[in-house]
PDB file of C-alpha atoms in Angstrom:
ATOM      1  CA  UNK Z 256       5.584  -5.344  13.925  1.00 75.00           C
ATOM      2  CA  UNK Z 257       3.681  -2.221  14.994  1.00 89.00           C
ATOM      3  CA  UNK Z 258       2.358   0.415  12.625  1.00 94.00           C
ATOM      4  CA  UNK Z 259       4.555   3.442  12.034  1.00 97.00           C
ATOM      5  CA  UNK Z 260       3.417   6.507  13.989  1.00 98.00           C
ATOM      6  CA  UNK Z 261       2.060   9.542  12.135  1.00 98.00           C
ATOM      7  CA  UNK Z 262       0.181  12.612  13.422  1.00 98.00           C
ATOM      8  CA  UNK Z 263      -3.561  12.190  13.002  1.00 98.00           C
ATOM      9  CA  UNK Z 264      -3.942  15.527  11.263  1.00 98.00           C
ATOM     10  CA  UNK Z 265      -1.939  18.399   9.819  1.00 98.00           C
ATOM     11  CA  UNK Z 266      -3.321  21.589   8.346  1.00 97.00           C
ATOM     12  CA  UNK Z 267      -2.046  24.604   6.471  1.00 97.00           C
ATOM     13  CA  UNK Z 268      -3.127  27.533   4.350  1.00 97.00           C
ATOM     14  CA  UNK Z 269      -2.732  27.633   0.572  1.00 97.00           C
ATOM     15  CA  UNK Z 270       0.851  28.392  -0.387  1.00 97.00           C
ATOM     16  CA  UNK Z 271       2.301  27.298   2.930  1.00 97.00           C
ATOM     17  CA  UNK Z 272       4.560  24.311   3.539  1.00 98.00           C
ATOM     18  CA  UNK Z 273       3.673  21.463   5.862  1.00 98.00           C
ATOM     19  CA  UNK Z 274       5.626  18.443   7.081  1.00 98.00           C
ATOM     20  CA  UNK Z 275       4.267  15.046   8.098  1.00 98.00           C
ATOM     21  CA  UNK Z 276       6.407  12.837  10.309  1.00 98.00           C
ATOM     22  CA  UNK Z 277       6.585   9.038  10.298  1.00 98.00           C
ATOM     23  CA  UNK Z 278       8.207   7.494  13.355  1.00 98.00           C
ATOM     24  CA  UNK Z 279       9.458   3.926  13.265  1.00 97.00           C
ATOM     25  CA  UNK Z 280      12.289   1.902  14.733  1.00 96.00           C
ATOM     26  CA  UNK Z 281      15.749   0.736  13.776  1.00 95.00           C
ATOM     27  CA  UNK Z 282      14.079  -2.409  12.381  1.00 94.00           C
ATOM     28  CA  UNK Z 283      12.152  -0.526   9.729  1.00 95.00           C
ATOM     29  CA  UNK Z 284      12.513   3.210   8.970  1.00 97.00           C
ATOM     30  CA  UNK Z 285      15.931   3.517  10.573  1.00 96.00           C
ATOM     31  CA  UNK Z 286      17.301   0.306   9.128  1.00 95.00           C
ATOM     32  CA  UNK Z 287      16.586   0.717   5.439  1.00 96.00           C
ATOM     33  CA  UNK Z 288      16.304   3.495   2.847  1.00 96.00           C
ATOM     34  CA  UNK Z 289      13.031   2.043   1.635  1.00 96.00           C
ATOM     35  CA  UNK Z 290      10.400   4.469   2.896  1.00 98.00           C
ATOM     36  CA  UNK Z 291       7.455   5.326   0.648  1.00 98.00           C
ATOM     37  CA  UNK Z 292       4.680   7.904   0.935  1.00 98.00           C
ATOM     38  CA  UNK Z 293       1.150   7.566  -0.477  1.00 98.00           C
ATOM     39  CA  UNK Z 294      -1.640  10.084  -1.057  1.00 98.00           C
ATOM     40  CA  UNK Z 295      -5.218   8.829  -0.834  1.00 98.00           C
ATOM     41  CA  UNK Z 296      -8.256  10.873  -1.798  1.00 98.00           C
ATOM     42  CA  UNK Z 297     -11.681   9.690  -0.563  1.00 95.00           C
ATOM     43  CA  UNK Z 298     -12.919   6.673  -2.482  1.00 94.00           C
ATOM     44  CA  UNK Z 299      -9.666   6.320  -4.418  1.00 96.00           C
ATOM     45  CA  UNK Z 300      -6.734   3.924  -4.328  1.00 97.00           C
ATOM     46  CA  UNK Z 301      -3.499   5.224  -2.784  1.00 98.00           C
ATOM     47  CA  UNK Z 302      -1.055   6.994  -5.110  1.00 97.00           C
ATOM     48  CA  UNK Z 303       2.722   6.723  -4.728  1.00 97.00           C
ATOM     49  CA  UNK Z 304       4.242  10.161  -4.099  1.00 98.00           C
ATOM     50  CA  UNK Z 305       7.728   9.325  -2.762  1.00 97.00           C
ATOM     51  CA  UNK Z 306       9.770   6.113  -2.760  1.00 97.00           C
ATOM     52  CA  UNK Z 307      13.205   5.099  -1.487  1.00 96.00           C
ATOM     53  CA  UNK Z 308      12.966   7.974   1.054  1.00 97.00           C
ATOM     54  CA  UNK Z 309      13.652  10.823  -1.382  1.00 97.00           C
ATOM     55  CA  UNK Z 310      12.774   9.690  -4.916  1.00 97.00           C
ATOM     56  CA  UNK Z 311       9.727  11.062  -6.737  1.00 97.00           C
ATOM     57  CA  UNK Z 312       7.983   8.958  -9.401  1.00 94.00           C
ATOM     58  CA  UNK Z 313       6.911  10.504 -12.663  1.00 91.00           C
ATOM     59  CA  UNK Z 314       3.447  11.913 -12.238  1.00 88.00           C
ATOM     60  CA  UNK Z 315       4.029  13.110  -8.696  1.00 95.00           C
ATOM     61  CA  UNK Z 316       4.256  16.853  -8.184  1.00 96.00           C
ATOM     62  CA  UNK Z 317       7.692  18.304  -7.416  1.00 96.00           C
ATOM     63  CA  UNK Z 318       6.072  20.115  -4.500  1.00 98.00           C
ATOM     64  CA  UNK Z 319       6.374  16.834  -2.599  1.00 98.00           C
ATOM     65  CA  UNK Z 320       9.708  15.872  -1.061  1.00 98.00           C
ATOM     66  CA  UNK Z 321      10.898  13.231   1.377  1.00 98.00           C
ATOM     67  CA  UNK Z 322      13.670  12.925   3.932  1.00 98.00           C
ATOM     68  CA  UNK Z 323      14.819  10.741   6.801  1.00 98.00           C
ATOM     69  CA  UNK Z 324      16.764  11.179  10.014  1.00 97.00           C
ATOM     70  CA  UNK Z 325      17.354   8.183  12.210  1.00 97.00           C
ATOM     71  CA  UNK Z 326      14.085   6.365  12.818  1.00 97.00           C
ATOM     72  CA  UNK Z 327      11.921   9.251  11.560  1.00 98.00           C
ATOM     73  CA  UNK Z 328      10.939   9.885   7.956  1.00 98.00           C
ATOM     74  CA  UNK Z 329       9.226  13.055   6.798  1.00 98.00           C
ATOM     75  CA  UNK Z 330       7.097  14.210   3.877  1.00 98.00           C
ATOM     76  CA  UNK Z 331       7.067  17.913   3.059  1.00 98.00           C
ATOM     77  CA  UNK Z 332       4.443  19.500   0.848  1.00 98.00           C
ATOM     78  CA  UNK Z 333       5.468  22.937  -0.401  1.00 98.00           C
ATOM     79  CA  UNK Z 334       3.124  25.537  -1.867  1.00 97.00           C
ATOM     80  CA  UNK Z 335       0.091  23.799  -0.409  1.00 98.00           C
ATOM     81  CA  UNK Z 336      -2.877  23.585  -2.789  1.00 97.00           C
ATOM     82  CA  UNK Z 337      -6.519  22.637  -2.316  1.00 97.00           C
ATOM     83  CA  UNK Z 338      -5.947  19.419  -4.275  1.00 97.00           C
ATOM     84  CA  UNK Z 339      -3.407  18.291  -1.653  1.00 98.00           C
ATOM     85  CA  UNK Z 340      -6.221  17.783   0.862  1.00 98.00           C
ATOM     86  CA  UNK Z 341      -6.174  14.007   1.372  1.00 98.00           C
ATOM     87  CA  UNK Z 342      -4.968  11.235   3.649  1.00 98.00           C
ATOM     88  CA  UNK Z 343      -1.258  10.429   3.585  1.00 98.00           C
ATOM     89  CA  UNK Z 344       0.411   7.163   4.585  1.00 98.00           C
ATOM     90  CA  UNK Z 345       4.053   6.293   4.990  1.00 98.00           C
ATOM     91  CA  UNK Z 346       5.358   2.752   4.665  1.00 98.00           C
ATOM     92  CA  UNK Z 347       8.669   1.022   5.198  1.00 97.00           C
ATOM     93  CA  UNK Z 348      10.378  -2.208   4.275  1.00 95.00           C
ATOM     94  CA  UNK Z 349      11.307  -4.121   7.423  1.00 94.00           C
ATOM     95  CA  UNK Z 350      13.424  -7.022   6.262  1.00 85.00           C
ATOM     96  CA  UNK Z 351      11.541  -9.167   8.753  1.00 83.00           C
ATOM     97  CA  UNK Z 352       8.551 -11.481   8.618  1.00 81.00           C
ATOM     98  CA  UNK Z 353       6.217  -8.497   8.290  1.00 81.00           C
ATOM     99  CA  UNK Z 354       7.909  -7.391   5.113  1.00 91.00           C
ATOM    100  CA  UNK Z 355       6.148  -4.036   4.816  1.00 96.00           C
ATOM    101  CA  UNK Z 356       4.570  -1.874   7.503  1.00 96.00           C
ATOM    102  CA  UNK Z 357       2.331   1.156   6.972  1.00 97.00           C
ATOM    103  CA  UNK Z 358       1.902   4.286   9.045  1.00 98.00           C
ATOM    104  CA  UNK Z 359      -1.231   5.190  10.956  1.00 98.00           C
ATOM    105  CA  UNK Z 360      -2.162   7.840   8.404  1.00 98.00           C
ATOM    106  CA  UNK Z 361      -2.396  11.651   8.452  1.00 98.00           C
ATOM    107  CA  UNK Z 362      -5.320  13.739   7.268  1.00 98.00           C
ATOM    108  CA  UNK Z 363      -4.112  16.918   5.587  1.00 98.00           C
ATOM    109  CA  UNK Z 364      -6.539  19.826   5.593  1.00 98.00           C
ATOM    110  CA  UNK Z 365      -6.061  22.937   3.448  1.00 97.00           C
ATOM    111  CA  UNK Z 366      -7.575  25.842   5.356  1.00 94.00           C
TER     112      UNK Z 366
ATOM    113  CA  UNK V 145       0.846   1.803 -19.079  1.00 85.00           C
ATOM    114  CA  UNK V 146       0.414  -0.824 -16.372  1.00 91.00           C
ATOM    115  CA  UNK V 147      -3.118  -1.381 -15.094  1.00 95.00           C
ATOM    116  CA  UNK V 148      -4.430  -3.724 -12.413  1.00 96.00           C
ATOM    117  CA  UNK V 149      -7.954  -5.144 -12.557  1.00 97.00           C
ATOM    118  CA  UNK V 150      -9.305  -7.083  -9.614  1.00 97.00           C
ATOM    119  CA  UNK V 151     -12.455  -9.056  -8.882  1.00 96.00           C
ATOM    120  CA  UNK V 152     -14.023 -11.440  -6.372  1.00 95.00           C
ATOM    121  CA  UNK V 153     -17.026 -11.977  -4.122  1.00 91.00           C
ATOM    122  CA  UNK V 154     -17.983  -8.923  -2.101  1.00 90.00           C
ATOM    123  CA  UNK V 155     -20.321 -10.428   0.512  1.00 97.00           C
ATOM    124  CA  UNK V 156     -19.367 -13.388   2.670  1.00 97.00           C
ATOM    125  CA  UNK V 157     -20.749 -15.128   5.735  1.00 97.00           C
ATOM    126  CA  UNK V 158     -18.572 -15.830   8.772  1.00 97.00           C
ATOM    127  CA  UNK V 159     -16.353 -18.925   8.356  1.00 97.00           C
ATOM    128  CA  UNK V 160     -16.423 -18.707   4.525  1.00 97.00           C
ATOM    129  CA  UNK V 161     -13.344 -18.239   2.336  1.00 98.00           C
ATOM    130  CA  UNK V 162     -12.481 -14.892   0.771  1.00 98.00           C
ATOM    131  CA  UNK V 163     -11.167 -15.249  -2.772  1.00 98.00           C
ATOM    132  CA  UNK V 164      -9.867 -12.375  -4.937  1.00 98.00           C
ATOM    133  CA  UNK V 165      -7.911 -12.259  -8.212  1.00 98.00           C
ATOM    134  CA  UNK V 166      -5.903  -9.444  -9.797  1.00 97.00           C
ATOM    135  CA  UNK V 167      -4.792  -9.293 -13.445  1.00 96.00           C
ATOM    136  CA  UNK V 168      -1.801  -7.161 -14.453  1.00 94.00           C
ATOM    137  CA  UNK V 169      -2.129  -5.565 -17.887  1.00 94.00           C
ATOM    138  CA  UNK V 170       0.858  -4.028 -19.647  1.00 89.00           C
ATOM    139  CA  UNK V 171       4.526  -4.090 -18.744  1.00 82.00           C
ATOM    140  CA  UNK V 172       6.601  -7.178 -18.050  1.00 85.00           C
ATOM    141  CA  UNK V 173       4.860  -9.315 -15.427  1.00 86.00           C
ATOM    142  CA  UNK V 174       8.126 -11.030 -14.529  1.00 85.00           C
ATOM    143  CA  UNK V 175       9.516  -7.671 -13.416  1.00 85.00           C
ATOM    144  CA  UNK V 176       6.911  -7.102 -10.725  1.00 89.00           C
ATOM    145  CA  UNK V 177       6.463  -7.976  -7.075  1.00 92.00           C
ATOM    146  CA  UNK V 178       2.783  -7.888  -6.131  1.00 95.00           C
ATOM    147  CA  UNK V 179       0.977  -7.672  -2.820  1.00 97.00           C
ATOM    148  CA  UNK V 180      -2.472  -7.632  -1.323  1.00 98.00           C
ATOM    149  CA  UNK V 181      -3.232  -4.734   1.018  1.00 98.00           C
ATOM    150  CA  UNK V 182      -6.472  -4.066   2.900  1.00 98.00           C
ATOM    151  CA  UNK V 183      -8.153  -1.078   4.498  1.00 98.00           C
ATOM    152  CA  UNK V 184     -11.019  -1.506   6.985  1.00 97.00           C
ATOM    153  CA  UNK V 185     -13.722   1.168   6.650  1.00 96.00           C
ATOM    154  CA  UNK V 186     -12.427   4.478   7.991  1.00 95.00           C
ATOM    155  CA  UNK V 187      -9.081   2.981   8.997  1.00 96.00           C
ATOM    156  CA  UNK V 188      -5.516   2.672   7.720  1.00 96.00           C
ATOM    157  CA  UNK V 189      -3.685   0.333   5.363  1.00 97.00           C
ATOM    158  CA  UNK V 190      -2.545  -3.174   6.326  1.00 97.00           C
ATOM    159  CA  UNK V 191      -0.164  -5.301   4.259  1.00 97.00           C
ATOM    160  CA  UNK V 192      -1.438  -8.879   3.872  1.00 97.00           C
ATOM    161  CA  UNK V 193       1.091 -10.729   1.744  1.00 96.00           C
ATOM    162  CA  UNK V 194       3.148 -10.720  -1.438  1.00 95.00           C
ATOM    163  CA  UNK V 195       4.096 -13.012  -4.317  1.00 93.00           C
ATOM    164  CA  UNK V 196       6.821 -12.817  -6.941  1.00 89.00           C
ATOM    165  CA  UNK V 197       6.466 -13.980 -10.534  1.00 86.00           C
ATOM    166  CA  UNK V 198       8.439 -17.100  -9.570  1.00 88.00           C
ATOM    167  CA  UNK V 199       5.903 -17.938  -6.859  1.00 89.00           C
ATOM    168  CA  UNK V 200       7.870 -16.939  -3.785  1.00 91.00           C
ATOM    169  CA  UNK V 201       5.617 -15.637  -1.012  1.00 94.00           C
ATOM    170  CA  UNK V 202       5.740 -13.655   2.219  1.00 94.00           C
ATOM    171  CA  UNK V 203       2.858 -13.101   4.631  1.00 95.00           C
ATOM    172  CA  UNK V 204       1.934 -10.798   7.492  1.00 94.00           C
ATOM    173  CA  UNK V 205       2.475 -12.974  10.591  1.00 93.00           C
ATOM    174  CA  UNK V 206      -0.838 -11.792  12.037  1.00 93.00           C
ATOM    175  CA  UNK V 207      -2.690 -13.385   9.108  1.00 95.00           C
ATOM    176  CA  UNK V 208      -0.272 -16.145   8.032  1.00 94.00           C
ATOM    177  CA  UNK V 209      -2.339 -19.045   9.360  1.00 94.00           C
ATOM    178  CA  UNK V 210      -5.381 -18.088   7.260  1.00 97.00           C
ATOM    179  CA  UNK V 211      -3.902 -16.490   4.123  1.00 98.00           C
ATOM    180  CA  UNK V 212      -2.594 -17.845   0.833  1.00 97.00           C
ATOM    181  CA  UNK V 213      -1.285 -15.839  -2.144  1.00 97.00           C
ATOM    182  CA  UNK V 214      -0.573 -17.503  -5.476  1.00 95.00           C
ATOM    183  CA  UNK V 215       0.478 -16.501  -8.998  1.00 94.00           C
ATOM    184  CA  UNK V 216      -0.414 -17.652 -12.524  1.00 93.00           C
ATOM    185  CA  UNK V 217       2.200 -16.160 -14.821  1.00 90.00           C
ATOM    186  CA  UNK V 218       0.510 -17.501 -17.962  1.00 91.00           C
ATOM    187  CA  UNK V 219      -2.483 -15.264 -17.190  1.00 91.00           C
ATOM    188  CA  UNK V 220      -0.433 -12.463 -15.529  1.00 92.00           C
ATOM    189  CA  UNK V 221      -2.678 -12.932 -12.486  1.00 95.00           C
ATOM    190  CA  UNK V 222      -2.192 -13.300  -8.758  1.00 95.00           C
ATOM    191  CA  UNK V 223      -4.757 -14.349  -6.201  1.00 97.00           C
ATOM    192  CA  UNK V 224      -5.618 -14.087  -2.513  1.00 98.00           C
ATOM    193  CA  UNK V 225      -7.457 -16.543  -0.304  1.00 98.00           C
ATOM    194  CA  UNK V 226      -8.379 -15.882   3.318  1.00 98.00           C
ATOM    195  CA  UNK V 227      -9.925 -18.768   5.222  1.00 97.00           C
ATOM    196  CA  UNK V 228     -12.454 -18.656   8.052  1.00 97.00           C
ATOM    197  CA  UNK V 229     -13.351 -14.987   7.674  1.00 97.00           C
ATOM    198  CA  UNK V 230     -14.958 -12.967  10.470  1.00 97.00           C
ATOM    199  CA  UNK V 231     -16.401  -9.468  10.674  1.00 97.00           C
ATOM    200  CA  UNK V 232     -12.877  -8.234  11.402  1.00 97.00           C
ATOM    201  CA  UNK V 233     -11.939  -9.118   7.807  1.00 98.00           C
ATOM    202  CA  UNK V 234     -14.441  -6.596   6.427  1.00 98.00           C
ATOM    203  CA  UNK V 235     -12.345  -4.176   4.400  1.00 98.00           C
ATOM    204  CA  UNK V 236     -11.475  -2.687   1.025  1.00 98.00           C
ATOM    205  CA  UNK V 237      -8.922  -5.068  -0.490  1.00 98.00           C
ATOM    206  CA  UNK V 238      -6.335  -3.712  -2.927  1.00 98.00           C
ATOM    207  CA  UNK V 239      -3.871  -5.487  -5.174  1.00 98.00           C
ATOM    208  CA  UNK V 240      -0.668  -3.495  -5.727  1.00 97.00           C
ATOM    209  CA  UNK V 241       2.636  -4.050  -7.530  1.00 95.00           C
ATOM    210  CA  UNK V 242       6.080  -2.472  -7.841  1.00 93.00           C
ATOM    211  CA  UNK V 243       8.793  -3.037 -10.416  1.00 88.00           C
ATOM    212  CA  UNK V 244      12.192  -4.514  -9.648  1.00 82.00           C
ATOM    213  CA  UNK V 245      13.910  -1.218 -10.465  1.00 84.00           C
ATOM    214  CA  UNK V 246      12.249   0.352  -7.432  1.00 87.00           C
ATOM    215  CA  UNK V 247      13.098  -0.313  -3.813  1.00 90.00           C
ATOM    216  CA  UNK V 248      10.950  -2.928  -2.042  1.00 92.00           C
ATOM    217  CA  UNK V 249       7.505  -1.713  -1.091  1.00 91.00           C
ATOM    218  CA  UNK V 250       7.271   1.229  -3.484  1.00 95.00           C
ATOM    219  CA  UNK V 251       3.859   0.290  -4.849  1.00 96.00           C
ATOM    220  CA  UNK V 252       3.295   2.437  -7.921  1.00 92.00           C
ATOM    221  CA  UNK V 253       0.517   0.327  -9.454  1.00 95.00           C
ATOM    222  CA  UNK V 254      -2.754  -0.236  -7.611  1.00 97.00           C
ATOM    223  CA  UNK V 255      -6.032  -1.926  -8.413  1.00 97.00           C
ATOM    224  CA  UNK V 256      -9.289  -0.025  -7.801  1.00 97.00           C
ATOM    225  CA  UNK V 257     -10.080  -2.020  -4.668  1.00 97.00           C
ATOM    226  CA  UNK V 258     -12.775  -4.571  -3.836  1.00 97.00           C
ATOM    227  CA  UNK V 259     -15.029  -4.052  -0.824  1.00 97.00           C
ATOM    228  CA  UNK V 260     -15.459  -7.324   1.041  1.00 98.00           C
ATOM    229  CA  UNK V 261     -18.145  -7.409   3.727  1.00 98.00           C
ATOM    230  CA  UNK V 262     -18.456 -10.293   6.175  1.00 98.00           C
ATOM    231  CA  UNK V 263     -21.914 -10.522   7.698  1.00 96.00           C
ATOM    232  CA  UNK V 264     -24.304 -13.231   8.763  1.00 94.00           C
TER     233      UNK V 264
END
């Protein structure tokens, strides 16, 4: 099972919106509505921002939203803030022997 | 509030066995599915394996031959063992759990991570 494909970096100015893509296959992203997104600041453990493609856990800002079309999931950050500068990872349930697969990671820079 | 606390040896020699334990505080342990996830320095996340409160396990096929995950419900703990480690196993190891009300893989509880370095 290969890692999901994410852009290495995405940047935006404060207040702007950015979108991070997560490309998988019909065996993972496209096959199940179990895509999660994590935010990781340097030296910290990942934090769940989106689960089940579109759901937001309590504690996650409502500026974060998720979506999916076919084999591609997306995370949108609206009203970009300095505190959003971090690494972001998607993950998907696969239903196979590699039960969960993570994305390659995207570094978000706030200009 | 659910908290995960993890511990284990941080420096190993090649061919030794990596051993880590994670204790889950708060919540209902029987409601959680817990995994071990690692992150090599400067790289991305890799799922290693998972265990349910009943002891059922799943492993990443790339590591299956060397990995074992177990659970002790009486102590609300789960553990990881990786045999015959090499430098390629050097990474920050996280324990992480999600509740049964969430979809699979939505890890909302994470331990702080344990840096394991393999060096002769």
